[in-house]
Amino acid sequence: MRVRRLTLGPLDTNCWLVDDGAGGPVLVIDPAEEADAILAALDGADVAAVVLTHGHFDHLAAARAVIDATAAPLLVHETDAPHITTPHGTGGALFGFDASAPEADRLLAEDDIVEAGGVRLRVLHTPGHTPGCICLEGDGHLFSGDTLFAGSVGRTDFPGGDMTAMRRSIGRLASLADEIRVHPGHGPETTIGRERRVNPFFPRA
Ligand SMILES: [Zn+2]
Ligand SMILES: [Zn+2]
């Protein structure tokens, strides 16, 4: 599996491009901003799907342009899906950003599989930052959105945030293997093992 990162937009959001490294189609995870940069990195490759880790404006501002250019379907967890189509719902209006996405083509739920060529990622529903946050896990990688960051977790003080749910979600991620590489929605990459040692939100043994 090949993983590429683009850090985009005013909040330095990570957009992840994932493919099988063998010429298969690409998954675009969180088309944050700067559609031109995303399309340049895709360089004409087929896009199997655009997947949102959650419905916040800083993870989807370029979704419409990327979908218009690639005809890819848009996938988001069923709980956040109703909020993505308006700047109010995405939280953008709160910060002066006019960011929204088209309606989702496929609603995701726990244990669903997202595929792109030889890539298979499993959906983990990890509420806390938003009610419909997901992580995508497979082949030794975890795309953790705004649930898990290196050394921290996503904020729970936005509308829909829930620290109790966040702790439960982090508890689930703590059951994953140490060697899994974590690709978060903001900031540097990490591993589950490193977070087990340093992240104060991880359950202590
Ligand atoms: Zn967010
Ligand atoms: Zn974010």
PDB file of C-alpha atoms and ligand atoms in Angstrom:
ATOM      1  CA  MET A   1       0.000   0.000   0.000  1.00  0.00           C
ATOM      2  CA  ARG A   2       1.311   3.449  -0.890  1.00  0.00           C
ATOM      3  CA  VAL A   3       0.424   6.419   1.332  1.00  0.00           C
ATOM      4  CA  ARG A   4       1.047  10.022   0.338  1.00  0.00           C
ATOM      5  CA  ARG A   5       0.343  13.109   2.423  1.00  0.00           C
ATOM      6  CA  LEU A   6      -0.638  16.610   1.354  1.00  0.00           C
ATOM      7  CA  THR A   7      -0.944  19.186   4.126  1.00  0.00           C
ATOM      8  CA  LEU A   8      -3.496  21.744   2.986  1.00  0.00           C
ATOM      9  CA  GLY A   9      -5.503  24.781   3.965  1.00  0.00           C
ATOM     10  CA  PRO A  10      -5.459  27.320   6.793  1.00  0.00           C
ATOM     11  CA  LEU A  11      -5.607  24.637   9.510  1.00  0.00           C
ATOM     12  CA  ASP A  12      -2.817  22.494   7.998  1.00  0.00           C
ATOM     13  CA  THR A  13      -5.136  19.544   7.475  1.00  0.00           C
ATOM     14  CA  ASN A  14      -3.619  16.302   6.216  1.00  0.00           C
ATOM     15  CA  CYS A  15      -5.117  14.896   3.014  1.00  0.00           C
ATOM     16  CA  TRP A  16      -4.057  11.290   2.386  1.00  0.00           C
ATOM     17  CA  LEU A  17      -3.763   9.677  -1.030  1.00  0.00           C
ATOM     18  CA  VAL A  18      -3.779   5.886  -0.759  1.00  0.00           C
ATOM     19  CA  ASP A  19      -3.325   3.292  -3.491  1.00  0.00           C
ATOM     20  CA  ASP A  20      -1.973  -0.222  -3.964  1.00  0.00           C
ATOM     21  CA  GLY A  21       1.301   0.976  -5.435  1.00  0.00           C
ATOM     22  CA  ALA A  22       0.606  -1.163  -8.508  1.00  0.00           C
ATOM     23  CA  GLY A  23      -1.257   1.333 -10.645  1.00  0.00           C
ATOM     24  CA  GLY A  24      -4.638   0.791  -8.992  1.00  0.00           C
ATOM     25  CA  PRO A  25      -7.126   3.573  -8.306  1.00  0.00           C
ATOM     26  CA  VAL A  26      -6.575   6.050  -5.492  1.00  0.00           C
ATOM     27  CA  LEU A  27      -8.529   6.751  -2.319  1.00  0.00           C
ATOM     28  CA  VAL A  28      -8.587  10.431  -1.412  1.00  0.00           C
ATOM     29  CA  ILE A  29      -9.040  10.732   2.340  1.00  0.00           C
ATOM     30  CA  ASP A  30     -10.052  14.234   3.496  1.00  0.00           C
ATOM     31  CA  PRO A  31      -9.745  16.576   0.480  1.00  0.00           C
ATOM     32  CA  ALA A  32      -9.113  19.445   2.839  1.00  0.00           C
ATOM     33  CA  GLU A  33      -8.446  22.431   0.561  1.00  0.00           C
ATOM     34  CA  GLU A  34      -6.465  23.378  -2.544  1.00  0.00           C
ATOM     35  CA  ALA A  35      -8.135  21.069  -5.070  1.00  0.00           C
ATOM     36  CA  ASP A  36      -5.483  22.003  -7.635  1.00  0.00           C
ATOM     37  CA  ALA A  37      -2.756  20.514  -5.439  1.00  0.00           C
ATOM     38  CA  ILE A  38      -4.758  17.318  -4.930  1.00  0.00           C
ATOM     39  CA  LEU A  39      -5.494  16.953  -8.642  1.00  0.00           C
ATOM     40  CA  ALA A  40      -1.848  17.619  -9.490  1.00  0.00           C
ATOM     41  CA  ALA A  41      -0.758  14.854  -7.117  1.00  0.00           C
ATOM     42  CA  LEU A  42      -3.340  12.494  -8.627  1.00  0.00           C
ATOM     43  CA  ASP A  43      -1.878  13.253 -12.061  1.00  0.00           C
ATOM     44  CA  GLY A  44      -4.875  11.794 -13.887  1.00  0.00           C
ATOM     45  CA  ALA A  45      -5.128   8.586 -11.842  1.00  0.00           C
ATOM     46  CA  ASP A  46      -8.546   7.044 -11.309  1.00  0.00           C
ATOM     47  CA  VAL A  47     -10.071   7.898  -7.932  1.00  0.00           C
ATOM     48  CA  ALA A  48     -11.996   4.997  -6.388  1.00  0.00           C
ATOM     49  CA  ALA A  49     -13.590   7.207  -3.742  1.00  0.00           C
ATOM     50  CA  VAL A  50     -13.308  10.390  -1.733  1.00  0.00           C
ATOM     51  CA  VAL A  51     -13.639   9.476   1.950  1.00  0.00           C
ATOM     52  CA  LEU A  52     -14.212  11.928   4.803  1.00  0.00           C
ATOM     53  CA  THR A  53     -13.000  10.992   8.291  1.00  0.00           C
ATOM     54  CA  HIS A  54     -15.714  13.363   9.567  1.00  0.00           C
ATOM     55  CA  GLY A  55     -17.872  16.253   8.449  1.00  0.00           C
ATOM     56  CA  HIS A  56     -15.771  19.277   9.426  1.00  0.00           C
ATOM     57  CA  PHE A  57     -15.103  22.051   6.918  1.00  0.00           C
ATOM     58  CA  ASP A  58     -11.327  21.774   7.141  1.00  0.00           C
ATOM     59  CA  HIS A  59     -11.469  18.161   5.869  1.00  0.00           C
ATOM     60  CA  LEU A  60     -13.802  18.634   2.925  1.00  0.00           C
ATOM     61  CA  ALA A  61     -13.399  22.105   1.395  1.00  0.00           C
ATOM     62  CA  ALA A  62     -11.996  20.655  -1.843  1.00  0.00           C
ATOM     63  CA  ALA A  63     -14.396  17.682  -2.029  1.00  0.00           C
ATOM     64  CA  ARG A  64     -16.719  19.258  -4.575  1.00  0.00           C
ATOM     65  CA  ALA A  65     -13.909  20.240  -6.966  1.00  0.00           C
ATOM     66  CA  VAL A  66     -12.147  16.874  -6.679  1.00  0.00           C
ATOM     67  CA  ILE A  67     -15.416  15.012  -7.286  1.00  0.00           C
ATOM     68  CA  ASP A  68     -16.294  17.259 -10.229  1.00  0.00           C
ATOM     69  CA  ALA A  69     -12.904  16.525 -11.788  1.00  0.00           C
ATOM     70  CA  THR A  70     -12.790  12.779 -11.105  1.00  0.00           C
ATOM     71  CA  ALA A  71     -16.449  11.637 -10.857  1.00  0.00           C
ATOM     72  CA  ALA A  72     -15.491   9.751  -7.676  1.00  0.00           C
ATOM     73  CA  PRO A  73     -18.201   8.824  -5.156  1.00  0.00           C
ATOM     74  CA  LEU A  74     -18.207  10.547  -1.768  1.00  0.00           C
ATOM     75  CA  LEU A  75     -18.188   8.364   1.364  1.00  0.00           C
ATOM     76  CA  VAL A  76     -18.864   9.561   4.906  1.00  0.00           C
ATOM     77  CA  HIS A  77     -20.201   8.028   8.111  1.00  0.00           C
ATOM     78  CA  GLU A  78     -23.991   8.021   8.229  1.00  0.00           C
ATOM     79  CA  THR A  79     -24.040  10.155  11.390  1.00  0.00           C
ATOM     80  CA  ASP A  80     -22.002  13.071   9.984  1.00  0.00           C
ATOM     81  CA  ALA A  81     -23.505  12.834   6.474  1.00  0.00           C
ATOM     82  CA  PRO A  82     -26.472  15.159   7.113  1.00  0.00           C
ATOM     83  CA  HIS A  83     -24.074  17.947   8.182  1.00  0.00           C
ATOM     84  CA  ILE A  84     -21.675  18.105   5.232  1.00  0.00           C
ATOM     85  CA  THR A  85     -23.783  19.992   2.700  1.00  0.00           C
ATOM     86  CA  THR A  86     -23.926  23.407   4.396  1.00  0.00           C
ATOM     87  CA  PRO A  87     -21.232  25.723   5.849  1.00  0.00           C
ATOM     88  CA  HIS A  88     -23.279  25.760   9.049  1.00  0.00           C
ATOM     89  CA  GLY A  89     -23.279  21.971   9.306  1.00  0.00           C
ATOM     90  CA  THR A  90     -19.548  21.637   8.590  1.00  0.00           C
ATOM     91  CA  GLY A  91     -18.700  24.183  11.283  1.00  0.00           C
ATOM     92  CA  GLY A  92     -17.176  26.424   8.625  1.00  0.00           C
ATOM     93  CA  ALA A  93     -19.649  29.240   9.210  1.00  0.00           C
ATOM     94  CA  LEU A  94     -18.407  29.480  12.793  1.00  0.00           C
ATOM     95  CA  PHE A  95     -14.905  30.327  11.526  1.00  0.00           C
ATOM     96  CA  GLY A  96     -15.853  32.356   8.453  1.00  0.00           C
ATOM     97  CA  PHE A  97     -15.257  29.551   5.933  1.00  0.00           C
ATOM     98  CA  ASP A  98     -17.822  28.880   3.230  1.00  0.00           C
ATOM     99  CA  ALA A  99     -17.001  25.164   2.992  1.00  0.00           C
ATOM    100  CA  SER A 100     -19.460  22.396   2.212  1.00  0.00           C
ATOM    101  CA  ALA A 101     -19.523  19.148   0.246  1.00  0.00           C
ATOM    102  CA  PRO A 102     -21.991  17.493  -2.120  1.00  0.00           C
ATOM    103  CA  GLU A 103     -24.357  14.887  -0.695  1.00  0.00           C
ATOM    104  CA  ALA A 104     -22.701  11.590   0.153  1.00  0.00           C
ATOM    105  CA  ASP A 105     -23.028   8.747  -2.353  1.00  0.00           C
ATOM    106  CA  ARG A 106     -22.400   6.021   0.220  1.00  0.00           C
ATOM    107  CA  LEU A 107     -23.059   6.135   3.954  1.00  0.00           C
ATOM    108  CA  LEU A 108     -20.462   4.317   6.053  1.00  0.00           C
ATOM    109  CA  ALA A 109     -20.962   2.382   9.272  1.00  0.00           C
ATOM    110  CA  GLU A 110     -18.813   0.328  11.637  1.00  0.00           C
ATOM    111  CA  ASP A 111     -16.993  -2.563   9.941  1.00  0.00           C
ATOM    112  CA  ASP A 112     -17.717  -1.436   6.378  1.00  0.00           C
ATOM    113  CA  ILE A 113     -14.907  -1.988   3.888  1.00  0.00           C
ATOM    114  CA  VAL A 114     -13.598   0.771   1.613  1.00  0.00           C
ATOM    115  CA  GLU A 115     -11.713  -0.599  -1.399  1.00  0.00           C
ATOM    116  CA  ALA A 116      -9.428   0.802  -4.070  1.00  0.00           C
ATOM    117  CA  GLY A 117      -7.721  -1.743  -6.272  1.00  0.00           C
ATOM    118  CA  GLY A 118      -5.728  -3.938  -3.895  1.00  0.00           C
ATOM    119  CA  VAL A 119      -6.349  -1.619  -0.925  1.00  0.00           C
ATOM    120  CA  ARG A 120      -8.907  -2.681   1.677  1.00  0.00           C
ATOM    121  CA  LEU A 121      -9.589  -0.436   4.662  1.00  0.00           C
ATOM    122  CA  ARG A 122     -12.034  -1.232   7.461  1.00  0.00           C
ATOM    123  CA  VAL A 123     -14.225   1.479   8.975  1.00  0.00           C
ATOM    124  CA  LEU A 124     -13.970   1.959  12.743  1.00  0.00           C
ATOM    125  CA  HIS A 125     -16.670   4.267  14.079  1.00  0.00           C
ATOM    126  CA  THR A 126     -14.821   6.438  16.622  1.00  0.00           C
ATOM    127  CA  PRO A 127     -17.146   9.196  17.884  1.00  0.00           C
ATOM    128  CA  GLY A 128     -15.921  11.897  20.250  1.00  0.00           C
ATOM    129  CA  HIS A 129     -14.594  14.768  18.095  1.00  0.00           C
ATOM    130  CA  THR A 130     -17.835  14.526  16.094  1.00  0.00           C
ATOM    131  CA  PRO A 131     -20.590  11.894  16.400  1.00  0.00           C
ATOM    132  CA  GLY A 132     -19.716  10.470  12.973  1.00  0.00           C
ATOM    133  CA  CYS A 133     -15.922  10.341  13.162  1.00  0.00           C
ATOM    134  CA  ILE A 134     -14.313   7.299  11.607  1.00  0.00           C
ATOM    135  CA  CYS A 135     -10.854   5.799  11.434  1.00  0.00           C
ATOM    136  CA  LEU A 136      -9.830   3.627   8.491  1.00  0.00           C
ATOM    137  CA  GLU A 137      -7.634   0.639   9.264  1.00  0.00           C
ATOM    138  CA  GLY A 138      -5.850  -1.902   7.104  1.00  0.00           C
ATOM    139  CA  ASP A 139      -2.525  -3.383   6.019  1.00  0.00           C
ATOM    140  CA  GLY A 140      -0.669  -1.933   9.019  1.00  0.00           C
ATOM    141  CA  HIS A 141      -2.034   1.596   8.610  1.00  0.00           C
ATOM    142  CA  LEU A 142      -4.593   3.658  10.505  1.00  0.00           C
ATOM    143  CA  PHE A 143      -6.049   6.894   9.129  1.00  0.00           C
ATOM    144  CA  SER A 144      -7.223   8.499  12.339  1.00  0.00           C
ATOM    145  CA  GLY A 145      -8.796  11.809  11.254  1.00  0.00           C
ATOM    146  CA  ASP A 146      -9.312  14.148  14.194  1.00  0.00           C
ATOM    147  CA  THR A 147      -9.751  11.245  16.640  1.00  0.00           C
ATOM    148  CA  LEU A 148      -6.095  10.426  17.376  1.00  0.00           C
ATOM    149  CA  PHE A 149      -3.139  12.791  16.931  1.00  0.00           C
ATOM    150  CA  ALA A 150       0.516  12.239  17.827  1.00  0.00           C
ATOM    151  CA  GLY A 151       0.500  12.801  21.588  1.00  0.00           C
ATOM    152  CA  SER A 152      -3.088  13.993  21.761  1.00  0.00           C
ATOM    153  CA  VAL A 153      -6.681  13.601  20.595  1.00  0.00           C
ATOM    154  CA  GLY A 154      -9.136  15.809  18.727  1.00  0.00           C
ATOM    155  CA  ARG A 155     -11.022  18.592  20.471  1.00  0.00           C
ATOM    156  CA  THR A 156     -14.350  17.658  22.010  1.00  0.00           C
ATOM    157  CA  ASP A 157     -15.589  21.201  22.662  1.00  0.00           C
ATOM    158  CA  PHE A 158     -17.149  21.743  19.230  1.00  0.00           C
ATOM    159  CA  PRO A 159     -20.861  21.012  18.648  1.00  0.00           C
ATOM    160  CA  GLY A 160     -21.372  17.244  18.846  1.00  0.00           C
ATOM    161  CA  GLY A 161     -18.118  16.693  20.733  1.00  0.00           C
ATOM    162  CA  ASP A 162     -18.175  14.172  23.592  1.00  0.00           C
ATOM    163  CA  MET A 163     -15.153  13.422  25.799  1.00  0.00           C
ATOM    164  CA  THR A 164     -16.720  10.242  27.208  1.00  0.00           C
ATOM    165  CA  ALA A 165     -17.211   8.917  23.683  1.00  0.00           C
ATOM    166  CA  MET A 166     -13.671  10.024  22.791  1.00  0.00           C
ATOM    167  CA  ARG A 167     -12.169   8.038  25.673  1.00  0.00           C
ATOM    168  CA  ARG A 168     -14.139   4.981  24.585  1.00  0.00           C
ATOM    169  CA  SER A 169     -12.936   5.434  20.984  1.00  0.00           C
ATOM    170  CA  ILE A 170      -9.304   5.810  22.053  1.00  0.00           C
ATOM    171  CA  GLY A 171      -9.754   2.688  24.172  1.00  0.00           C
ATOM    172  CA  ARG A 172     -10.699   0.816  21.008  1.00  0.00           C
ATOM    173  CA  LEU A 173      -7.677   2.130  19.110  1.00  0.00           C
ATOM    174  CA  ALA A 174      -5.485   1.073  22.031  1.00  0.00           C
ATOM    175  CA  SER A 175      -6.401  -2.541  21.237  1.00  0.00           C
ATOM    176  CA  LEU A 176      -4.632  -2.280  17.872  1.00  0.00           C
ATOM    177  CA  ALA A 177      -1.094  -3.595  17.366  1.00  0.00           C
ATOM    178  CA  ASP A 178       1.892  -1.430  18.352  1.00  0.00           C
ATOM    179  CA  GLU A 179       3.441  -1.464  14.875  1.00  0.00           C
ATOM    180  CA  ILE A 180       0.422   0.089  13.153  1.00  0.00           C
ATOM    181  CA  ARG A 181       1.340   3.393  11.517  1.00  0.00           C
ATOM    182  CA  VAL A 182      -1.031   6.233  12.352  1.00  0.00           C
ATOM    183  CA  HIS A 183      -1.821   8.946   9.788  1.00  0.00           C
ATOM    184  CA  PRO A 184      -3.763  11.695  11.582  1.00  0.00           C
ATOM    185  CA  GLY A 185      -5.889  14.566  10.313  1.00  0.00           C
ATOM    186  CA  HIS A 186      -3.394  17.138  11.618  1.00  0.00           C
ATOM    187  CA  GLY A 187       0.267  16.993  12.600  1.00  0.00           C
ATOM    188  CA  PRO A 188       2.919  14.319  12.241  1.00  0.00           C
ATOM    189  CA  GLU A 189       2.536  10.587  11.758  1.00  0.00           C
ATOM    190  CA  THR A 190       3.004   8.230  14.678  1.00  0.00           C
ATOM    191  CA  THR A 191       2.424   4.584  15.645  1.00  0.00           C
ATOM    192  CA  ILE A 192       0.023   2.909  18.054  1.00  0.00           C
ATOM    193  CA  GLY A 193       3.015   1.734  20.116  1.00  0.00           C
ATOM    194  CA  ARG A 194       4.390   5.245  20.469  1.00  0.00           C
ATOM    195  CA  GLU A 195       0.974   6.594  21.475  1.00  0.00           C
ATOM    196  CA  ARG A 196       0.641   3.810  24.032  1.00  0.00           C
ATOM    197  CA  ARG A 197       3.803   5.168  25.672  1.00  0.00           C
ATOM    198  CA  VAL A 198       3.296   8.927  25.388  1.00  0.00           C
ATOM    199  CA  ASN A 199      -0.378   9.752  24.784  1.00  0.00           C
ATOM    200  CA  PRO A 200      -2.096  10.752  28.036  1.00  0.00           C
ATOM    201  CA  PHE A 201      -5.483   9.736  26.591  1.00  0.00           C
ATOM    202  CA  PHE A 202      -4.449   6.107  26.092  1.00  0.00           C
ATOM    203  CA  PRO A 203      -5.710   3.788  28.819  1.00  0.00           C
ATOM    204  CA  ARG A 204      -2.942   2.839  31.240  1.00  0.00           C
ATOM    205  CA  ALA A 205      -2.341  -0.863  31.795  1.00  0.00           C
TER     206      ALA A 205
HETATM  207 ZN    ZN B   1     -12.533  18.160  12.905  1.00  0.00          ZN
HETATM  208 ZN    ZN B   2      -9.508  18.921  11.494  1.00  0.00          ZN
END
